[in-house]
CSV table of C-alpha atoms and ligand atoms in Angstrom, one decimal:
chain,number,residue,atom,x,y,z
A,1,MET,CA,-16.1,0.5,19.7
A,2,ASN,CA,-18.0,-0.2,16.4
A,3,ILE,CA,-15.9,0.0,13.8
A,4,ALA,CA,-16.4,0.2,9.8
A,5,LEU,CA,-13.4,-0.8,7.6
A,6,ILE,CA,-13.3,0.4,4.2
A,7,GLY,CA,-11.9,-1.9,1.5
A,8,SER,CA,-11.7,-5.6,0.3
A,9,GLY,CA,-7.8,-6.7,-0.1
A,10,GLY,CA,-5.3,-8.6,1.8
A,11,ARG,CA,-4.3,-5.0,3.6
A,12,GLU,CA,-8.0,-5.0,5.0
A,13,HIS,CA,-8.0,-8.3,6.3
A,14,ALA,CA,-4.8,-7.9,8.0
A,15,LEU,CA,-6.3,-4.7,9.7
A,16,CYS,CA,-9.6,-6.5,10.5
A,17,GLN,CA,-7.8,-9.3,12.2
A,18,LYS,CA,-5.7,-6.9,14.4
A,19,ILE,CA,-8.9,-4.8,15.3
A,20,HIS,CA,-10.7,-7.9,16.0
A,21,GLU,CA,-8.0,-8.7,18.6
A,22,SER,CA,-8.2,-5.3,20.1
A,23,LYS,CA,-9.9,-5.0,23.5
A,24,LEU,CA,-11.7,-1.8,22.5
A,25,SER,CA,-13.5,-3.5,19.5
A,26,LYS,CA,-17.1,-4.7,19.7
A,27,ASN,CA,-18.7,-5.1,16.0
A,28,ILE,CA,-16.8,-4.5,13.0
A,29,ILE,CA,-18.4,-4.1,9.6
A,30,CYS,CA,-16.3,-4.4,6.4
A,31,ILE,CA,-17.3,-2.5,3.4
A,32,PRO,CA,-17.3,-4.7,1.2
A,33,GLY,CA,-14.7,-7.1,2.8
A,34,ASN,CA,-13.8,-10.6,1.6
A,35,ALA,CA,-14.2,-14.1,2.6
A,36,GLY,CA,-11.6,-13.7,5.3
A,37,THR,CA,-13.1,-10.7,6.9
A,38,ALA,CA,-16.6,-12.5,6.8
A,39,LYS,CA,-15.4,-14.6,9.6
A,40,ILE,CA,-14.6,-12.1,12.0
A,41,ALA,CA,-16.8,-9.1,10.9
A,42,LYS,CA,-19.9,-8.3,9.0
A,43,ASN,CA,-19.4,-7.8,5.2
A,44,ILE,CA,-21.8,-5.2,3.5
A,45,ASN,CA,-21.6,-5.3,-0.1
A,46,LEU,CA,-21.8,-1.6,-1.1
A,47,ASP,CA,-20.1,0.5,-3.5
A,48,PHE,CA,-18.2,2.7,-0.9
A,49,LEU,CA,-17.7,5.7,-3.3
A,50,ASP,CA,-21.5,6.5,-3.1
A,51,PHE,CA,-20.7,8.4,0.1
A,52,LYS,CA,-24.1,9.2,1.0
A,53,LYS,CA,-25.4,5.6,1.0
A,54,LEU,CA,-22.2,4.9,3.0
A,55,LEU,CA,-23.1,7.6,5.4
A,56,LYS,CA,-26.7,5.8,6.0
A,57,ILE,CA,-24.7,2.5,6.5
A,58,ILE,CA,-22.5,4.0,9.1
A,59,LYS,CA,-25.3,5.8,11.1
A,60,PHE,CA,-27.6,2.6,10.9
A,61,ASN,CA,-24.6,0.3,12.4
A,62,LYS,CA,-24.0,2.9,15.2
A,63,ILE,CA,-20.2,3.0,14.0
A,64,ASN,CA,-17.7,4.9,16.3
A,65,LEU,CA,-14.7,5.0,14.0
A,66,VAL,CA,-14.3,4.6,10.2
A,67,ILE,CA,-10.9,3.1,8.9
A,68,VAL,CA,-10.2,3.6,5.2
A,69,GLY,CA,-8.0,1.2,3.7
A,70,PRO,CA,-7.4,2.0,-0.2
A,71,GLU,CA,-6.4,5.2,-1.9
A,72,GLU,CA,-9.3,6.1,-4.1
A,73,PRO,CA,-11.9,6.9,-1.5
A,74,LEU,CA,-9.3,9.0,0.4
A,75,VAL,CA,-8.2,10.8,-2.9
A,76,LYS,CA,-12.0,11.6,-3.7
A,77,GLY,CA,-12.9,13.1,-0.5
A,78,MET,CA,-14.2,10.3,1.8
A,79,VAL,CA,-12.7,11.8,4.9
A,80,ASP,CA,-13.6,15.3,4.4
A,81,PHE,CA,-17.3,14.1,3.8
A,82,LEU,CA,-17.6,11.8,6.8
A,83,THR,CA,-15.9,14.5,9.1
A,84,LYS,CA,-18.6,17.1,7.9
A,85,HIS,CA,-21.1,14.5,9.1
A,86,LYS,CA,-19.7,14.2,12.4
A,87,ILE,CA,-18.4,10.8,11.8
A,88,LYS,CA,-15.1,9.9,13.3
A,89,VAL,CA,-12.8,8.8,10.5
A,90,PHE,CA,-9.0,7.7,10.2
A,91,GLY,CA,-7.6,8.8,7.2
A,92,PRO,CA,-6.0,11.9,5.2
A,93,ASN,CA,-8.1,14.9,4.0
A,94,LYS,CA,-8.6,15.2,0.3
A,95,TYR,CA,-5.8,17.9,0.3
A,96,ALA,CA,-3.4,15.7,2.0
A,97,ALA,CA,-4.3,12.9,-0.2
A,98,LYS,CA,-3.0,14.5,-3.0
A,99,LEU,CA,0.3,13.5,-1.6
A,100,GLU,CA,-0.7,10.0,-3.4
A,101,GLY,CA,-3.4,11.2,-5.9
A,102,SER,CA,-1.4,13.7,-7.9
A,103,LYS,CA,2.4,12.9,-8.6
A,104,ALA,CA,2.8,16.6,-10.0
A,105,PHE,CA,1.5,17.8,-6.4
A,106,MET,CA,4.0,15.6,-4.7
A,107,LYS,CA,6.8,16.7,-7.0
A,108,SER,CA,6.0,20.4,-6.6
A,109,ILE,CA,6.3,19.8,-2.7
A,110,CYS,CA,9.8,18.0,-3.1
A,111,LYS,CA,10.8,20.9,-5.3
A,112,LYS,CA,9.8,23.9,-2.9
A,113,ASN,CA,11.4,21.9,-0.1
A,114,LYS,CA,14.6,20.5,-1.5
A,115,ILE,CA,13.4,16.9,-0.9
A,116,PRO,CA,15.6,14.5,-2.7
A,117,THR,CA,14.0,12.8,-5.7
A,118,ALA,CA,14.6,12.0,-9.2
A,119,GLU,CA,15.0,15.0,-11.4
A,120,PHE,CA,11.8,15.8,-13.3
A,121,LYS,CA,9.5,17.8,-15.5
A,122,ILE,CA,5.6,18.3,-15.3
A,123,CYS,CA,4.4,18.1,-19.0
A,124,LYS,CA,1.1,19.3,-20.0
A,125,ASN,CA,1.6,18.8,-23.6
A,126,LYS,CA,3.9,17.2,-26.4
A,127,LYS,CA,6.0,20.6,-26.6
A,128,ASP,CA,6.8,20.0,-22.9
A,129,VAL,CA,7.9,16.5,-23.4
A,130,ASN,CA,10.1,17.5,-26.5
A,131,ASN,CA,11.8,20.1,-24.6
A,132,PHE,CA,12.7,17.8,-21.6
A,133,LEU,CA,13.9,15.2,-24.1
A,134,LYS,CA,16.5,17.4,-25.5
A,135,ASN,CA,18.8,17.3,-22.4
A,136,SER,CA,18.0,13.8,-21.0
A,137,ASN,CA,19.5,10.4,-21.0
A,138,PHE,CA,17.8,7.1,-21.2
A,139,PRO,CA,16.2,5.2,-19.5
A,140,LEU,CA,13.6,7.9,-18.4
A,141,VAL,CA,10.3,7.1,-16.5
A,142,VAL,CA,6.8,8.5,-17.6
A,143,LYS,CA,4.4,8.9,-14.9
A,144,ALA,CA,0.8,9.6,-15.3
A,145,ASP,CA,-0.2,12.4,-12.8
A,146,GLY,CA,-3.3,10.9,-11.1
A,147,LEU,CA,-4.3,7.5,-9.7
A,148,ALA,CA,-3.8,4.7,-12.4
A,149,ALA,CA,-4.0,1.5,-10.1
A,150,GLY,CA,-0.5,0.8,-10.5
A,151,LYS,CA,-0.2,1.0,-14.2
A,152,GLY,CA,0.5,4.6,-14.7
A,153,VAL,CA,4.4,4.2,-14.7
A,154,THR,CA,6.5,3.2,-17.6
A,155,ILE,CA,10.2,3.0,-17.8
A,156,CYS,CA,11.1,3.9,-21.2
A,157,LYS,CA,14.3,3.0,-23.3
A,158,ASN,CA,14.1,5.5,-26.0
A,159,LYS,CA,12.3,8.6,-27.4
A,160,ARG,CA,9.8,6.7,-29.5
A,161,GLN,CA,8.5,4.9,-26.5
A,162,ILE,CA,8.3,8.1,-24.4
A,163,LEU,CA,6.4,9.9,-27.3
A,164,ASN,CA,4.0,6.8,-27.6
A,165,VAL,CA,3.5,6.6,-23.8
A,166,SER,CA,3.0,10.3,-23.6
A,167,ASN,CA,0.4,10.6,-26.2
A,168,GLU,CA,-1.7,7.8,-24.7
A,169,ILE,CA,-1.8,9.7,-21.3
A,170,PHE,CA,-2.4,13.2,-23.1
A,171,LYS,CA,-5.2,11.3,-25.0
A,172,GLY,CA,-6.9,10.3,-21.8
A,173,LYS,CA,-5.7,6.8,-21.3
A,174,PHE,CA,-6.0,7.5,-17.4
A,175,LYS,CA,-9.1,9.6,-16.9
A,176,THR,CA,-7.8,11.6,-14.0
A,177,SER,CA,-4.5,12.2,-15.8
A,178,LYS,CA,-4.2,15.3,-18.1
A,179,LYS,CA,-0.5,15.9,-17.0
A,180,LEU,CA,2.4,13.6,-16.9
A,181,ILE,CA,5.9,13.5,-15.3
A,182,LEU,CA,8.9,12.7,-17.0
A,183,GLU,CA,11.7,11.9,-14.6
A,184,GLU,CA,15.1,10.5,-14.3
A,185,PHE,CA,15.7,6.7,-13.7
A,186,LEU,CA,17.2,6.0,-10.4
A,187,LYS,CA,19.0,2.9,-9.9
A,188,GLY,CA,19.1,1.5,-6.6
A,189,GLU,CA,17.3,-0.7,-3.8
A,190,GLU,CA,13.6,0.1,-3.3
A,191,ALA,CA,12.2,0.1,0.2
A,192,SER,CA,9.0,1.2,2.0
A,193,TYR,CA,9.0,3.0,5.1
A,194,PHE,CA,5.8,3.7,7.1
A,195,LEU,CA,4.5,6.1,9.3
A,196,ILE,CA,1.5,6.8,11.4
A,197,VAL,CA,0.8,10.6,11.7
A,198,ASP,CA,-1.5,13.0,13.5
A,199,LYS,CA,-1.8,16.6,13.4
A,200,LYS,CA,1.1,17.2,15.8
A,201,SER,CA,3.4,14.4,15.4
A,202,PHE,CA,4.1,10.8,14.0
A,203,LYS,CA,5.5,7.4,14.7
A,204,PHE,CA,7.3,4.8,13.0
A,205,PHE,CA,4.9,2.0,11.7
A,206,GLY,CA,7.5,-0.5,10.1
A,207,SER,CA,9.5,-1.0,7.1
A,208,ALA,CA,9.0,-3.5,4.3
A,209,GLN,CA,10.3,-4.5,0.8
A,210,ASP,CA,7.5,-5.4,-2.0
A,211,HIS,CA,8.1,-7.4,-5.1
A,212,LYS,CA,6.4,-5.4,-7.8
A,213,ARG,CA,7.2,-7.3,-10.9
A,214,VAL,CA,5.1,-10.4,-11.8
A,215,GLY,CA,7.8,-12.8,-12.4
A,216,GLU,CA,10.8,-14.3,-10.5
A,217,LYS,CA,14.2,-12.4,-10.8
A,218,ASP,CA,11.9,-9.3,-11.0
A,219,VAL,CA,11.0,-9.7,-14.6
A,220,GLY,CA,7.5,-8.8,-16.5
A,221,PRO,CA,5.0,-6.2,-15.9
A,222,ASN,CA,4.2,-4.3,-12.6
A,223,THR,CA,1.6,-5.7,-10.4
A,224,GLY,CA,0.1,-4.5,-7.1
A,225,GLY,CA,2.8,-6.7,-5.1
A,226,MET,CA,3.5,-10.2,-5.3
A,227,GLY,CA,4.9,-10.6,-2.0
A,228,ALA,CA,6.7,-8.8,0.9
A,229,TYR,CA,8.8,-9.0,4.2
A,230,SER,CA,9.5,-6.8,7.1
A,231,PRO,CA,11.7,-5.5,8.6
A,232,ALA,CA,13.7,-4.0,5.6
A,233,PRO,CA,17.2,-4.6,6.6
A,234,ILE,CA,18.5,-1.9,4.3
A,235,ILE,CA,16.7,0.8,6.4
A,236,ASN,CA,19.4,1.4,9.4
A,237,LYS,CA,19.1,4.0,12.1
A,238,LYS,CA,21.4,6.5,10.0
A,239,LEU,CA,19.3,6.2,6.9
A,240,GLU,CA,16.0,6.5,9.0
A,241,GLU,CA,17.4,9.8,10.3
A,242,LYS,CA,17.8,11.0,6.9
A,243,ILE,CA,14.5,10.0,5.8
A,244,ILE,CA,12.9,11.8,8.5
A,245,ARG,CA,15.0,14.9,8.5
A,246,ARG,CA,15.2,15.4,4.7
A,247,ILE,CA,11.9,13.8,3.3
A,248,VAL,CA,9.2,13.4,6.0
A,249,ASN,CA,9.7,16.4,8.3
A,250,PRO,CA,9.6,19.1,5.3
A,251,THR,CA,6.6,17.3,3.7
A,252,LEU,CA,4.3,17.2,7.0
A,253,LEU,CA,5.5,20.8,7.6
A,254,ALA,CA,4.3,22.0,4.0
A,255,LEU,CA,0.9,20.5,4.7
A,256,LYS,CA,0.8,22.2,8.1
A,257,LYS,CA,1.5,25.5,6.5
A,258,LYS,CA,-1.4,25.0,4.2
A,259,LYS,CA,-3.5,24.4,7.2
A,260,LYS,CA,-4.0,20.7,6.1
A,261,PRO,CA,-2.2,18.4,8.5
A,262,TYR,CA,-4.0,15.1,8.5
A,263,THR,CA,-4.2,11.9,10.5
A,264,GLY,CA,-3.6,8.5,8.8
A,265,PHE,CA,-0.9,6.6,7.5
A,266,LEU,CA,2.1,7.8,5.5
A,267,TYR,CA,3.8,5.4,3.0
A,268,VAL,CA,7.3,6.6,2.1
A,269,GLY,CA,8.2,4.7,-1.3
A,270,LEU,CA,12.1,5.1,-1.4
A,271,MET,CA,15.1,4.3,-3.7
A,272,ILE,CA,18.1,3.9,-1.7
A,273,LYS,CA,21.3,4.8,-3.8
A,274,ASN,CA,24.7,4.8,-2.0
A,275,ASN,CA,23.1,4.8,1.3
A,276,GLU,CA,21.1,7.9,0.3
A,277,PRO,CA,17.2,7.8,0.1
A,278,TYR,CA,15.4,9.4,-2.6
A,279,LEU,CA,11.6,9.7,-2.7
A,280,ILE,CA,10.0,7.8,-5.5
A,281,GLU,CA,6.3,8.1,-4.2
A,282,TYR,CA,4.1,8.9,-1.5
A,283,ASN,CA,1.1,6.9,-0.6
A,284,VAL,CA,-1.4,8.1,2.2
A,285,ARG,CA,-2.4,4.3,3.2
A,286,MET,CA,-0.8,1.2,4.1
A,287,GLY,CA,0.8,-0.7,1.4
A,288,ASP,CA,-0.7,-4.1,0.1
A,289,PRO,CA,1.1,-6.6,0.7
A,290,GLU,CA,3.2,-4.4,3.2
A,291,CYS,CA,0.5,-4.2,5.6
A,292,GLN,CA,0.1,-8.1,6.0
A,293,VAL,CA,3.8,-8.3,7.0
A,294,ILE,CA,3.7,-5.3,9.2
A,295,ILE,CA,0.6,-5.7,11.2
A,296,PRO,CA,1.6,-9.4,12.6
A,297,ARG,CA,4.7,-7.8,14.2
A,298,LEU,CA,2.6,-4.9,16.0
A,299,ASN,CA,2.6,-5.6,19.7
A,300,THR,CA,0.3,-2.5,20.9
A,301,ASP,CA,-3.5,-2.3,20.4
A,302,ILE,CA,-4.4,-1.0,17.2
A,303,LEU,CA,-7.6,0.8,18.3
A,304,LYS,CA,-5.7,2.5,20.9
A,305,ILE,CA,-3.3,3.6,18.3
A,306,PHE,CA,-6.0,5.0,16.3
A,307,ASN,CA,-7.6,6.6,19.1
A,308,ASN,CA,-4.5,8.6,20.1
A,309,ALA,CA,-3.8,9.6,16.6
A,310,LEU,CA,-7.4,10.9,16.4
A,311,GLU,CA,-6.7,13.0,19.6
A,312,ASN,CA,-3.3,14.1,18.5
A,313,LYS,CA,-1.5,12.1,21.2
A,314,LEU,CA,0.8,10.0,19.2
A,315,ASN,CA,3.6,11.7,20.7
A,316,LYS,CA,2.5,10.5,24.1
A,317,MET,CA,2.4,6.8,23.3
A,318,ASN,CA,4.9,4.0,22.8
A,319,ILE,CA,4.2,1.7,19.7
A,320,LYS,CA,5.7,-1.8,20.5
A,321,TRP,CA,7.0,-4.2,17.6
A,322,LYS,CA,7.6,-8.0,18.1
A,323,LYS,CA,11.4,-9.0,17.6
A,324,LEU,CA,9.9,-11.2,14.7
A,325,LYS,CA,10.4,-11.3,11.0
A,326,CYS,CA,7.5,-11.5,8.6
A,327,MET,CA,7.0,-12.6,5.1
A,328,THR,CA,4.0,-13.0,2.8
A,329,ILE,CA,3.6,-14.5,-0.5
A,330,VAL,CA,0.9,-13.6,-2.9
A,331,LEU,CA,-1.2,-16.4,-4.7
A,332,CYS,CA,-2.6,-14.8,-7.6
A,333,SER,CA,-5.3,-16.0,-10.5
A,334,LYS,CA,-3.3,-17.1,-13.6
A,335,GLY,CA,-3.2,-14.4,-16.2
A,336,TYR,CA,-2.6,-11.5,-13.5
A,337,PRO,CA,-1.9,-8.6,-13.9
A,338,GLY,CA,-3.4,-9.0,-17.4
A,339,LYS,CA,-6.6,-10.9,-17.9
A,340,TYR,CA,-7.8,-13.7,-15.5
A,341,LYS,CA,-10.8,-15.6,-14.7
A,342,LYS,CA,-12.8,-15.0,-11.5
A,343,ASN,CA,-15.0,-17.7,-9.6
A,344,LYS,CA,-12.4,-20.5,-9.5
A,345,LYS,CA,-12.9,-22.9,-6.5
A,346,ILE,CA,-10.3,-23.0,-3.8
A,347,LYS,CA,-10.9,-26.4,-2.4
A,348,TYR,CA,-8.2,-27.2,0.3
A,349,LEU,CA,-8.1,-24.2,2.6
A,350,ASN,CA,-10.5,-25.4,5.3
A,351,LYS,CA,-8.6,-28.8,5.7
A,352,LEU,CA,-5.2,-27.0,6.4
A,353,ASN,CA,-3.4,-27.2,9.6
A,354,TYR,CA,-1.0,-24.8,10.2
A,355,ASN,CA,0.8,-23.4,13.5
A,356,LYS,CA,0.4,-20.1,15.2
A,357,ALA,CA,3.1,-18.4,13.3
A,358,SER,CA,1.3,-18.5,10.1
A,359,PHE,CA,-1.7,-16.8,8.9
A,360,ILE,CA,-3.7,-16.6,5.7
A,361,PHE,CA,-4.9,-13.3,4.7
A,362,HIS,CA,-7.7,-13.0,2.1
A,363,ALA,CA,-8.0,-10.6,-0.8
A,364,GLY,CA,-9.8,-11.4,-3.8
A,365,THR,CA,-12.1,-14.2,-2.4
A,366,LYS,CA,-15.7,-14.9,-1.7
A,367,PHE,CA,-18.0,-17.5,-0.2
A,368,ILE,CA,-20.7,-19.0,-2.3
A,369,ASN,CA,-22.8,-21.5,-0.3
A,370,ASN,CA,-20.1,-22.0,2.2
A,371,GLU,CA,-17.5,-22.8,-0.6
A,372,LEU,CA,-14.4,-20.5,-1.3
A,373,PHE,CA,-14.1,-19.0,-4.7
A,374,SER,CA,-11.5,-16.6,-6.1
A,375,ASN,CA,-12.9,-13.0,-6.8
A,376,GLY,CA,-9.7,-11.2,-8.0
A,377,GLY,CA,-6.2,-11.0,-9.3
A,378,ARG,CA,-4.5,-11.3,-6.1
A,379,VAL,CA,-6.3,-13.9,-4.1
A,380,LEU,CA,-4.4,-15.2,-1.0
A,381,ASN,CA,-1.7,-13.8,1.1
A,382,ILE,CA,0.2,-16.8,2.5
A,383,THR,CA,2.1,-15.0,5.6
A,384,SER,CA,4.4,-16.3,8.2
A,385,THR,CA,6.6,-15.2,11.1
A,386,GLY,CA,9.9,-16.5,12.6
A,387,LYS,CA,13.5,-15.8,13.0
A,388,ILE,CA,15.1,-16.5,9.8
A,389,PHE,CA,13.7,-15.5,6.3
A,390,LYS,CA,14.9,-18.6,4.8
A,391,ILE,CA,12.8,-20.9,7.0
A,392,ILE,CA,9.8,-18.4,6.9
A,393,ARG,CA,9.9,-18.8,3.2
A,394,LYS,CA,9.9,-22.5,3.4
A,395,ASN,CA,7.2,-22.6,5.5
A,396,ILE,CA,4.9,-20.4,3.3
A,397,LEU,CA,5.9,-22.6,0.4
A,398,LYS,CA,4.7,-25.8,2.2
A,399,ILE,CA,1.3,-24.1,2.8
A,400,ILE,CA,1.0,-23.0,-0.6
A,401,ARG,CA,1.7,-26.5,-1.8
A,402,LYS,CA,-1.1,-27.9,0.5
A,403,ILE,CA,-3.5,-25.3,-1.0
A,404,ASN,CA,-2.8,-27.0,-4.2
A,405,TRP,CA,-4.8,-24.6,-6.0
A,406,LYS,CA,-4.6,-25.2,-10.0
A,407,ASP,CA,-5.8,-21.9,-11.2
A,408,GLY,CA,-3.1,-19.8,-9.3
A,409,PHE,CA,0.5,-18.9,-9.4
A,410,PHE,CA,3.0,-17.1,-7.2
A,411,ARG,CA,6.6,-16.2,-7.1
A,412,LYS,CA,8.9,-18.6,-5.0
A,413,ASP,CA,11.8,-16.1,-4.8
A,414,ILE,CA,10.2,-13.4,-2.5
A,415,GLY,CA,12.8,-12.2,-0.2
A,416,TRP,CA,15.6,-13.2,-2.6
A,417,ARG,CA,17.5,-9.9,-1.2
A,418,VAL,CA,17.6,-11.3,2.5
A,419,ILE,CA,17.8,-14.9,1.7
A,420,GLN,CA,21.4,-16.3,0.7
A,421,LYS,CA,21.4,-19.4,-1.3
B,501,AMP,P1,5.1,4.2,-8.4
B,501,AMP,O1,3.7,4.0,-9.1
B,501,AMP,O2,5.5,5.7,-8.4
B,501,AMP,O3,5.4,3.5,-7.3
B,501,AMP,O4,6.3,3.6,-9.6
B,501,AMP,C1,6.1,2.2,-9.9
B,501,AMP,C2,7.5,1.5,-9.7
B,501,AMP,O5,8.2,2.0,-10.8
B,501,AMP,C3,8.4,1.8,-8.4
B,501,AMP,O6,8.0,1.0,-7.6
B,501,AMP,C4,9.8,1.6,-9.0
B,501,AMP,O7,10.0,0.3,-9.1
B,501,AMP,C5,9.5,2.2,-10.6
B,501,AMP,N1,10.0,3.6,-10.5
B,501,AMP,C6,9.3,4.6,-10.2
B,501,AMP,N2,9.9,5.8,-10.5
B,501,AMP,C7,11.4,5.5,-10.7
B,501,AMP,C8,12.5,6.2,-10.9
B,501,AMP,N3,12.5,7.4,-11.0
B,501,AMP,N4,13.4,5.4,-11.1
B,501,AMP,C9,13.5,4.2,-11.2
B,501,AMP,N5,12.4,3.4,-11.0
B,501,AMP,C10,11.3,4.0,-10.9
B,502,LIG,N1,2.6,-2.8,-2.6
B,502,LIG,C1,2.5,-1.4,-3.4
B,502,LIG,C2,1.4,-0.5,-2.6
B,502,LIG,O1,0.6,-0.8,-2.0
B,502,LIG,O2,1.3,0.4,-3.5
């Protein structure tokens, strides 16, 4: 099969690698891809949100299947557009993508179906905000309704902060958000639970824990994710049964009732409090960097899985996992998630010798005249597998030291929850 993969992050490099290893894959194009995907696929530099141009490229390259990595094209209806033009594509339709694209939509599904989540109020104006504040305690969480590239959530300590953040959102700080959600702050342990879904059923697709704050000990502003590991030991069988029964089943049923079931990933973002799961957010794609720690553990041909999903046959297959643990640490450009410089040379990557258990997934990288340069905030994902998280992390840190990239930084404490000192 000829495959087109949409996106340019570490998630897409990990997916690309697995597709490359599939017996069913022939040519792969990445739109736009990064320096890592350039070695195993053809990168095509195109604004993928220009759906008409994208369609031309897909037809020209005789693509048999399109796989969409990031959320923005899903929320903007790429799948509906390509399907209308008879292109096979793996990913949710625009309606189902609202699970991620509109927090108000997701919360309304929770309310109608009694799905456990933080208490909340959808606010359309200042009056709504003031009304909610009359009966609530702090901290409180303010969320912009629409996509905000990880910047739409603020945990507020007092009324003044709530009013400031709310005002900014109502004034249009995030273009797609005219509404906001005020919600109760949940204290607990966060974990991510992944499924691959088709129009009839779904299959488990790994668990992971991310580290969203920029600084060690989980301090500082939120990022896209500074590192992750899989599996997440907090998700045991009993908890998993609750997640499926109370959260996943009612959500997928609600989409079916609207005649909008979908094919794609479902990322269930959870807060676990006293062994009870609460839904914090849905995403309708793989996580980044969670994908980079789940994919190396997958032991079934990924294209076979995508094909079965598109034929609604997931219930007829067995997805196998390696009995390995995996961790990734993200090497970022200095300054991220604030301002940072691009085009900084990364000198020593080609000279590295590492064993089969370790991989480097590229994110914000590019080649200029065969030399490697940074091209984003999150630059490289140093990833390693093994049996013991403590040893895995040691191996990753060794590799990072060898890369010795002076313009970058990383967190040394990824996995602190699962690594005893
Ligand atoms: P989201 O964009 O919904 O993933 O939120 C970003 C981060 O904010 C989450 O990963 C949590 O760490 C935090 N967060 C969001 N909602 C809540 C909540 N209700 N209680 C506590 N923390 C939250
Ligand atoms: N790592 C968080 C996300 O992909 O949304």
